[in-house]
Coordinates of C-alpha atoms in Angstrom, one line a residue:
X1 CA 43.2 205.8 30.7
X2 CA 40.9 202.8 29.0
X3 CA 40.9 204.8 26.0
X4 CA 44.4 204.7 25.3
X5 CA 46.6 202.2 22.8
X6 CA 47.9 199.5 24.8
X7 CA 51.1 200.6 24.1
X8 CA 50.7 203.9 25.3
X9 CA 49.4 202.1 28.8
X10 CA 52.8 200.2 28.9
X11 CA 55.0 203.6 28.2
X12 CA 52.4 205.1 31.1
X13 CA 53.4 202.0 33.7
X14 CA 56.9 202.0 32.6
X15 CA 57.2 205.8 33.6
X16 CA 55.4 205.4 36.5
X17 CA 58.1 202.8 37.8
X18 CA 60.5 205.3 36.6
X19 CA 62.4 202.5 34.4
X20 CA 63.7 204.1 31.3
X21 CA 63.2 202.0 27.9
X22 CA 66.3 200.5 27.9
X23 CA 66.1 199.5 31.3
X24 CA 63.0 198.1 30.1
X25 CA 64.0 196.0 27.0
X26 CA 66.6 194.8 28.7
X27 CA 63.9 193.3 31.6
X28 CA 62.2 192.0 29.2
X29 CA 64.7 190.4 26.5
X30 CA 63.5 192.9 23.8
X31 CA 65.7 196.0 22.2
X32 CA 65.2 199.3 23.3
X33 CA 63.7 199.9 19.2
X34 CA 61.3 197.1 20.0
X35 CA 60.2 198.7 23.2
X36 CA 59.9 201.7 21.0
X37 CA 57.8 200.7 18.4
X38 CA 55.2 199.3 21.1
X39 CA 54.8 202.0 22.5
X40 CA 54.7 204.5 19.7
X41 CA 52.1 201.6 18.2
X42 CA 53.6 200.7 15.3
X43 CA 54.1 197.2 16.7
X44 CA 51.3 194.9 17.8
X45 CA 51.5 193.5 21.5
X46 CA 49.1 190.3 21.0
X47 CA 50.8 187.7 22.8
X48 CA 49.5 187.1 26.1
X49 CA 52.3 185.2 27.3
X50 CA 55.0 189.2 26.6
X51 CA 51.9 190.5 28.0
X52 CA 52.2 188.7 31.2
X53 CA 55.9 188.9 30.6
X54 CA 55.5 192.9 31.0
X55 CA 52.8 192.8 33.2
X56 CA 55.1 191.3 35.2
X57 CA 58.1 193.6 34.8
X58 CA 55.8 196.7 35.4
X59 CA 54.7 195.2 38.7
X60 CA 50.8 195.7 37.2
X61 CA 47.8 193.5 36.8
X62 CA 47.8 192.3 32.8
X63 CA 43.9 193.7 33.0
X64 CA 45.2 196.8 33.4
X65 CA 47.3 197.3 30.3
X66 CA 44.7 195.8 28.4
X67 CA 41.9 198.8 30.1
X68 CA 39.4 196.5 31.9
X69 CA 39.0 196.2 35.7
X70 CA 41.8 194.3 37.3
X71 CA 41.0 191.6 39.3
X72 CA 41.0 191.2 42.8
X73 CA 43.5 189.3 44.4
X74 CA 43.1 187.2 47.8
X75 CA 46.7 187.4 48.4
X76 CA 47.3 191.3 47.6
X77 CA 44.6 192.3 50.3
X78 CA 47.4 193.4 52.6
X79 CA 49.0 196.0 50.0
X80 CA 48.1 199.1 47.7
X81 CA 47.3 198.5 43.9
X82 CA 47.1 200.8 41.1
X83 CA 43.5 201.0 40.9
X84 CA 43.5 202.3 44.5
X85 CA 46.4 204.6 44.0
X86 CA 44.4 206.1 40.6
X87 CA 41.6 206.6 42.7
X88 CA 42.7 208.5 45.5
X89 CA 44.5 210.4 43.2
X90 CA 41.0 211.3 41.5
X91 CA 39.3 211.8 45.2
X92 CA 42.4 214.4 45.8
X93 CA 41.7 216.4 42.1
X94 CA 38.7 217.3 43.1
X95 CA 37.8 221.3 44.1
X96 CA 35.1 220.8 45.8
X97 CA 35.0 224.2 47.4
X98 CA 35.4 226.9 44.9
X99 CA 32.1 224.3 43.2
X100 CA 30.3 225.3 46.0
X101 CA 31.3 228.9 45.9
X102 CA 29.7 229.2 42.8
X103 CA 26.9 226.9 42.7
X104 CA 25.0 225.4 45.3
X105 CA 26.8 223.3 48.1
X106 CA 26.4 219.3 47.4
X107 CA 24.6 217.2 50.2
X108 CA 27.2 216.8 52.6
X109 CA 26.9 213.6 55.3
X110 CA 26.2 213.9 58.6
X111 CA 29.3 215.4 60.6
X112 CA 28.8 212.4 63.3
X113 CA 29.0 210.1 60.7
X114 CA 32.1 211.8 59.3
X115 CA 33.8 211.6 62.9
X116 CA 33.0 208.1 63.3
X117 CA 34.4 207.8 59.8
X118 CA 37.5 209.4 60.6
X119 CA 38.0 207.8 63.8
X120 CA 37.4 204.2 62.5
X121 CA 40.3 205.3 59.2
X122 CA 43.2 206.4 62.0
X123 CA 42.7 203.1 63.8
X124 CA 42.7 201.2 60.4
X125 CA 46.2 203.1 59.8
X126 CA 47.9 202.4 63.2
X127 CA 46.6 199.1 63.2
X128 CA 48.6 198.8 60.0
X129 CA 45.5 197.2 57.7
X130 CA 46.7 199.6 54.8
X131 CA 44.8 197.5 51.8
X132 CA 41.8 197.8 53.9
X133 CA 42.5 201.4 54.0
X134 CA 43.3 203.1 50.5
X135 CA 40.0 200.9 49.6
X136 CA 38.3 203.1 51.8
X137 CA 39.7 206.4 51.4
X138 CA 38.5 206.9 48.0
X139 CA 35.3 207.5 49.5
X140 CA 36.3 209.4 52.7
X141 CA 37.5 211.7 50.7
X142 CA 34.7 212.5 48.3
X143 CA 33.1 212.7 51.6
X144 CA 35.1 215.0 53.8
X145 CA 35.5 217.3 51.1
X146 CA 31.8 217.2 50.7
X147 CA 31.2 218.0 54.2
X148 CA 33.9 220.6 54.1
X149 CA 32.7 222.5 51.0
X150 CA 29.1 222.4 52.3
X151 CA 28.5 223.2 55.8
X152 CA 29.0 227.0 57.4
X153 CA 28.5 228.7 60.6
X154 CA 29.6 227.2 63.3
X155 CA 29.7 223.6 61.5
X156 CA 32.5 224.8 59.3
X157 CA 35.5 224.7 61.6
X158 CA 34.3 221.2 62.1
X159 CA 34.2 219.7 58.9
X160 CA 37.6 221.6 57.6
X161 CA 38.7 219.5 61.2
X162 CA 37.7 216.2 59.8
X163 CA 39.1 216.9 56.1
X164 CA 42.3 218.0 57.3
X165 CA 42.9 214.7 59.4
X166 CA 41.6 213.1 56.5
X167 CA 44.1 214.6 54.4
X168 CA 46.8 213.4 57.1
X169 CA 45.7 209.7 57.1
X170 CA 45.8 209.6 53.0
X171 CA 49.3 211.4 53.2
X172 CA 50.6 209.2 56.0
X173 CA 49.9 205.8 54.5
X174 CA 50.9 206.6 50.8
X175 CA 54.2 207.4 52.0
X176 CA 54.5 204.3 54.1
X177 CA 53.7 202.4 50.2
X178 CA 55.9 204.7 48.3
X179 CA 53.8 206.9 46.9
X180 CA 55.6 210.1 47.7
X181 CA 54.3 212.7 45.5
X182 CA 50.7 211.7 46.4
X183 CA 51.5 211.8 50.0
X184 CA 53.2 215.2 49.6
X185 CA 50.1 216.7 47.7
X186 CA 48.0 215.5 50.3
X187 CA 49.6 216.6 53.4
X188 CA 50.1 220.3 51.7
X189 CA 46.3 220.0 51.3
X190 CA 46.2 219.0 55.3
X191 CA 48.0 221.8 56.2
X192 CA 46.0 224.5 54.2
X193 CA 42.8 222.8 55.6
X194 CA 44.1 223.0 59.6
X195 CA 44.4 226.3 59.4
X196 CA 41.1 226.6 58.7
X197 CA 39.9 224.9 60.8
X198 CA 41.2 227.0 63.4
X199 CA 43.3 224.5 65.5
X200 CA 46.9 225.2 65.7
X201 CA 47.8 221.5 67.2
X202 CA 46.0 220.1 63.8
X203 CA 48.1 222.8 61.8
X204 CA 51.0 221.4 64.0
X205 CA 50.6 218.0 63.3
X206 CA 49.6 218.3 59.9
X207 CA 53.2 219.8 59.6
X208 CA 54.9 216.8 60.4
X209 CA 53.1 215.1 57.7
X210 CA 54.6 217.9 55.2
X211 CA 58.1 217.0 56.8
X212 CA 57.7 213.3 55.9
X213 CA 56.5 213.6 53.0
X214 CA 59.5 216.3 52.0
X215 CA 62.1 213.5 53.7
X216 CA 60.6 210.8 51.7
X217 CA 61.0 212.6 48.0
X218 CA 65.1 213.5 49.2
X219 CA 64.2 217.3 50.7
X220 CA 65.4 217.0 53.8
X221 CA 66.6 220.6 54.5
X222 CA 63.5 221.8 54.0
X223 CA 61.7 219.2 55.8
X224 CA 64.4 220.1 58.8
X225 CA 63.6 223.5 58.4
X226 CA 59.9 223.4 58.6
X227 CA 59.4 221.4 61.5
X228 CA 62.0 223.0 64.0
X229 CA 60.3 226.6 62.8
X230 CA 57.0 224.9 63.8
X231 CA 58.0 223.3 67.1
X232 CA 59.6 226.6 67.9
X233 CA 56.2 228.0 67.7
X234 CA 54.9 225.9 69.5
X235 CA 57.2 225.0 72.8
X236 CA 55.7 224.9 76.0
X237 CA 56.0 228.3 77.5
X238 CA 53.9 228.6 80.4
X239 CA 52.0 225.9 82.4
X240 CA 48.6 226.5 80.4
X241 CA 50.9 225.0 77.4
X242 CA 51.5 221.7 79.5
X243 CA 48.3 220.5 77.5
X244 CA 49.0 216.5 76.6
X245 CA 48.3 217.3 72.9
X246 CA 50.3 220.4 73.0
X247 CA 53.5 218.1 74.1
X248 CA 52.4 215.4 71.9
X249 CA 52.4 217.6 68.6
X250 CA 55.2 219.5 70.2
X251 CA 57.2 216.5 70.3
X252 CA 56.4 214.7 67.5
X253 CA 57.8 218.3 65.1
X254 CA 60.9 217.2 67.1
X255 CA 61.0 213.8 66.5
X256 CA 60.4 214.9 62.8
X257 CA 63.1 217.1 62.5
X258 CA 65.5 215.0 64.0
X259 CA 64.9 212.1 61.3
X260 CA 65.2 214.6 59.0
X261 CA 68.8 215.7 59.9
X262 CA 69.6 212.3 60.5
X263 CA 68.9 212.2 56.8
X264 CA 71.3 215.3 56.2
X265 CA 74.2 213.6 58.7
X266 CA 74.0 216.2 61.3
X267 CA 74.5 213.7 64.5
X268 CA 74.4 217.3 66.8
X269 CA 71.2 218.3 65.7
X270 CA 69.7 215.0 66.1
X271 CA 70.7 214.9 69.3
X272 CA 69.2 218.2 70.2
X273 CA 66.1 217.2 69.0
X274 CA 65.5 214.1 70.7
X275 CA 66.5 215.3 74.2
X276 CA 64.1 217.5 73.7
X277 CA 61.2 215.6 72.8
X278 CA 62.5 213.1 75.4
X279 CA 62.0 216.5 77.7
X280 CA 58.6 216.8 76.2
X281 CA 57.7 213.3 76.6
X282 CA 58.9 213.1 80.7
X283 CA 56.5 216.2 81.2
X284 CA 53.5 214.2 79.2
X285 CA 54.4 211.5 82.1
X286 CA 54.0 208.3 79.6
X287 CA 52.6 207.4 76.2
X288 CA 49.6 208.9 74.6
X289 CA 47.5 209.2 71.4
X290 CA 47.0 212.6 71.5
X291 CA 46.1 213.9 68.0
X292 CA 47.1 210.4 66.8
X293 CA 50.3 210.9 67.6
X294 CA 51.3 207.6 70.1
X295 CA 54.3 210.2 71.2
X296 CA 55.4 210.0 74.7
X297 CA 58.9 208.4 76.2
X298 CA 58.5 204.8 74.1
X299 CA 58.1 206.5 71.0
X300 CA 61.1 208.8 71.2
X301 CA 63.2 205.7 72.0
X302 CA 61.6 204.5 68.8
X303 CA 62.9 207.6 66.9
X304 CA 66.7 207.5 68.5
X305 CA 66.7 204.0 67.1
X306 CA 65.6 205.1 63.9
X307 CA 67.2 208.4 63.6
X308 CA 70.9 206.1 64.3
X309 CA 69.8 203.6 61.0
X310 CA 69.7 206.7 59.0
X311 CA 73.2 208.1 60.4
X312 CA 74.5 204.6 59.2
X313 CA 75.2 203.7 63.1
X314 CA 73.3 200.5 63.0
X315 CA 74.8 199.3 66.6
X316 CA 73.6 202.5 68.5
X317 CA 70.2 201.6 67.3
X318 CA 70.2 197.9 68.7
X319 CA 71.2 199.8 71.9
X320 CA 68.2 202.1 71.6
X321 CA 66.3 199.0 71.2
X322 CA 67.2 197.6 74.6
X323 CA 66.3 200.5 76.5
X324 CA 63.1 200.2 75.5
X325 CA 60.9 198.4 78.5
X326 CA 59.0 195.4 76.8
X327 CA 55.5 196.4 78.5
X328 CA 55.5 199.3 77.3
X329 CA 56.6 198.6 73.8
X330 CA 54.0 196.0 73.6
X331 CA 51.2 198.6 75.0
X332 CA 51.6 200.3 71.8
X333 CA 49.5 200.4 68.4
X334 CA 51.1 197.7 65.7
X335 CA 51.9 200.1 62.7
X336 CA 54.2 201.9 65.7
X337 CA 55.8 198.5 66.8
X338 CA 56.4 197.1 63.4
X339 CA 57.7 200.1 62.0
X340 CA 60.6 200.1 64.4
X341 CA 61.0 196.5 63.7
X342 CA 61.7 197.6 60.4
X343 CA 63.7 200.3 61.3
X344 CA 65.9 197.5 64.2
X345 CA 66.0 195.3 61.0
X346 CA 67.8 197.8 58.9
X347 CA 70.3 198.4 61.9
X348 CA 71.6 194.9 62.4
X349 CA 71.8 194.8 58.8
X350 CA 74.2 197.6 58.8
X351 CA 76.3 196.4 61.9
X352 CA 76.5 192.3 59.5
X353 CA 73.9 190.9 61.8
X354 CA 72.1 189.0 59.1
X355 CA 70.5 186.5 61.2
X356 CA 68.9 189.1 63.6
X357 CA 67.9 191.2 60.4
X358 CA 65.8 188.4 59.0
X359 CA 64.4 187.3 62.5
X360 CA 63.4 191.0 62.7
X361 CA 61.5 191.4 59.8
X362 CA 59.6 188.1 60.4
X363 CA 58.3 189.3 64.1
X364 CA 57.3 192.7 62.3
X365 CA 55.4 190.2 60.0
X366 CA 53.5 188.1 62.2
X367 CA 53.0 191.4 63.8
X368 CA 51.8 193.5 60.9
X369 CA 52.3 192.0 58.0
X370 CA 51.2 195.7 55.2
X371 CA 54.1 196.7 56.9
X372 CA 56.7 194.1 55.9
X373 CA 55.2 193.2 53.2
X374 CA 54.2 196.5 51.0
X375 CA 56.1 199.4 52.4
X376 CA 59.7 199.6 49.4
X377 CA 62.3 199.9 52.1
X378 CA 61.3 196.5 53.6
X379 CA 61.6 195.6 50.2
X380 CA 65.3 196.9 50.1
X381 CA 66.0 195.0 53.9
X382 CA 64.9 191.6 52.8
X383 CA 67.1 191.9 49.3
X384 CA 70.0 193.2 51.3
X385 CA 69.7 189.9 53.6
X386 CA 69.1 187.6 51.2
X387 CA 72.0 189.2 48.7
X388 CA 74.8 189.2 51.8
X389 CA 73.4 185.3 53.4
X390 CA 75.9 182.9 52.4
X391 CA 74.4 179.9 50.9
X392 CA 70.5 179.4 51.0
X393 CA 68.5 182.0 53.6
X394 CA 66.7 179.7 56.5
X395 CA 63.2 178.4 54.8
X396 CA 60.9 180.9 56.8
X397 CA 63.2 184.1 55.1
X398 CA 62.9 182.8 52.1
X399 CA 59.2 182.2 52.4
X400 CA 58.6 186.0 53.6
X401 CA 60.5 187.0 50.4
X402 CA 58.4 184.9 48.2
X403 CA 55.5 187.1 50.1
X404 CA 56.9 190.2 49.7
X405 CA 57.8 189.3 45.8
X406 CA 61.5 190.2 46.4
X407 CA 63.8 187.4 44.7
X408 CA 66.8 185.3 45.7

């Protein structure tokens, strides 16, 4: 995009942000005809002060509408930026595999080193260091595609393996920072690749990654529908399918499926969905990783809290929140705690408990802060406090909303 007018990079932003020009001009002081003419170039932009002014608007580093490198901030480590969202966008365009069909396979890297890779990415994720992250990923997936396009034989189930969980982690935290067409592009990629790789639990899990993604962009029906016709599949039928990751991936299509008729007000199917991953989770015996999944009995607790924000019925999720036993909660990964912290937020916000909301969102920040801080609907939390607070929020609020960038 460097080649481009810079009024064409500010019509690019501004659709990106999905702010139409009037909108815009109206952001910005201007009319919608001056907006127009910028854009169109008839206009000059050479003012650096309604440079920063749009910059600003546009939620975008000023370098970048003028095509140069954007500088690094110290205090945006914790969050995505645009030049990490461009480039995992150009790591997921590329076709790596029909190249190699034609011409000869590039040098992949070492499958050990891939799994190490891989390993060290998921623990980035539920450790909730997402800048840290989609810096890397780029990279992972030049990589794993790489590896997948190249090696054959035995090797091949492998390395489709690693790209598909690869493809998971990229879909997983660009949905957690809003990008939800990315993350639904990648987890359709992470479901083709699992079934090549011959592993029905990665095909499994990789399914609940489609559902979220589906939930996040507003298709909830079909995100319902594709996870109960997976966990259907694969329900525990005999003893041989008592296997932890079996149950894990078994219960976390449930868990799926029941946010995702949460979303489409169906209280009875929600219902039905969590007993039975709170079935799946007692025969597990307690909480696991398995296939990344930290499912087991905390986590389903997790998800009836959850599940209850999205029905609106903000009170039954604080009553989730106190079943939960505080060793076990505190045994698990941070992206896990933190994003039900988030979630318990959102409830006492709906049932007026303002207070609790903000002291909520500032022990899911001292906890992970990526999750507070850059994920949208924390974004909509803290407004939705600081909107309905009589008078000024308490000082430490109002400092976390200065982080986050939200306004009072």
């Amino acid at each position: 995009m460097d080649e481009l007018p810079i009024g064409r990079r500010v019509a690019y932003w501004r659709g990106r942000r999905k702010m139409s020009q009037q909108v815009f001009a109206d952001r910005l002081g201007k009319s919608k005809s001056w907006v127009d003419k910028v854009e169109r170039g008839v206009r000059r932009l050479d003012k650096f002060s309604v440079l920063y002014e749009i910059a600003d608007i546009l939620q975008v580093d000023v370098q970048l509408l003028l095509g140069r490198d954007p500088e690094r901030r110290t205090d945006a480590l914790n969050c995505i930026d645009q030049v990490e969202v461009q480039e995992i966008r150009a790591a997921l365009e590329r076709y790596d595999s029909i190249s190699a069909y034609f011409d000869a396979a590039p040098c992949p890297p070492p499958l050990d080193d891939m799994r190490k890779a891989v390993n060290h990415a998921w623990l980035t994720y539920q450790y909730a260091r997402y800048g840290v992250l989609t810096r890397a990923l780029p990279k992972l997936l030049r990589d794993a595609q790489a590896a997948d396009a190249a090696y054959r034989g035995d090797q091949a189930p492998v390395a489709a393996h690693l790209l598909g969980q690869v493809y998971q982690i990229a879909s997983s935290v660009l949905r957690k920072l809003g990008e939800n067409e990315l993350a639904w592009l990648a987890a359709d990629r992470a479901l083709a690749v699992s079934q090549r790789a011959g592993d029905p639990l990665l095909a499994g899990i990789a399914t609940t990654r489609v559902g979220g993604a589906l939930l996040a962009l507003g298709r909830a029906r079909p995100a319902l529908e594709l996870t109960v016709n997976i966990a259907q599949r694969l329900a525990p039928s005999t003893s041989a399918d008592l296997r932890p990751g079996q149950l894990s991936v078994y219960g976390m299509l449930l868990l799926q499926g029941a946010m995702a008729a949460a979303r489409l007000g169906d209280s009875a199917t929600v219902n039905d969905l969590l007993d039975g991953a709170d079935e799946a989770a007692r025969l597990l015996g307690g909480d696991d990783n398995q296939y990344w999944t930290c499912f087991g009995p905390t986590n389903v607790l997790l998800h009836r809290a959850a599940a209850a924000v999205e029905l609106g019925e903000g009170g039954r999720a604080v009553e989730a929140d106190e079943q939960i036993v505080p060793d076990n909660f505190n045994a698990l990964l941070p992206e896990r705690r933190a994003h039900h912290l988030l979630d318990l937020a959102r409830g006492f916000a709906q049932v007026g408990d303002l207070a609790s909301a903000g002291e909520t969102l500032l022990k899911g920040d001292r906890l992970a802060p990526s999750e507070i801080r850059c994920r949208p609907i924390a974004h909509e939390v803290m407004s939705d406090v600081l909107r309905r607070t009589r008078g000024a929020p308490p000082s430490p609020i109002a400092e976390l909303a200065e982080h986050m960038g939200v306004g009072i």
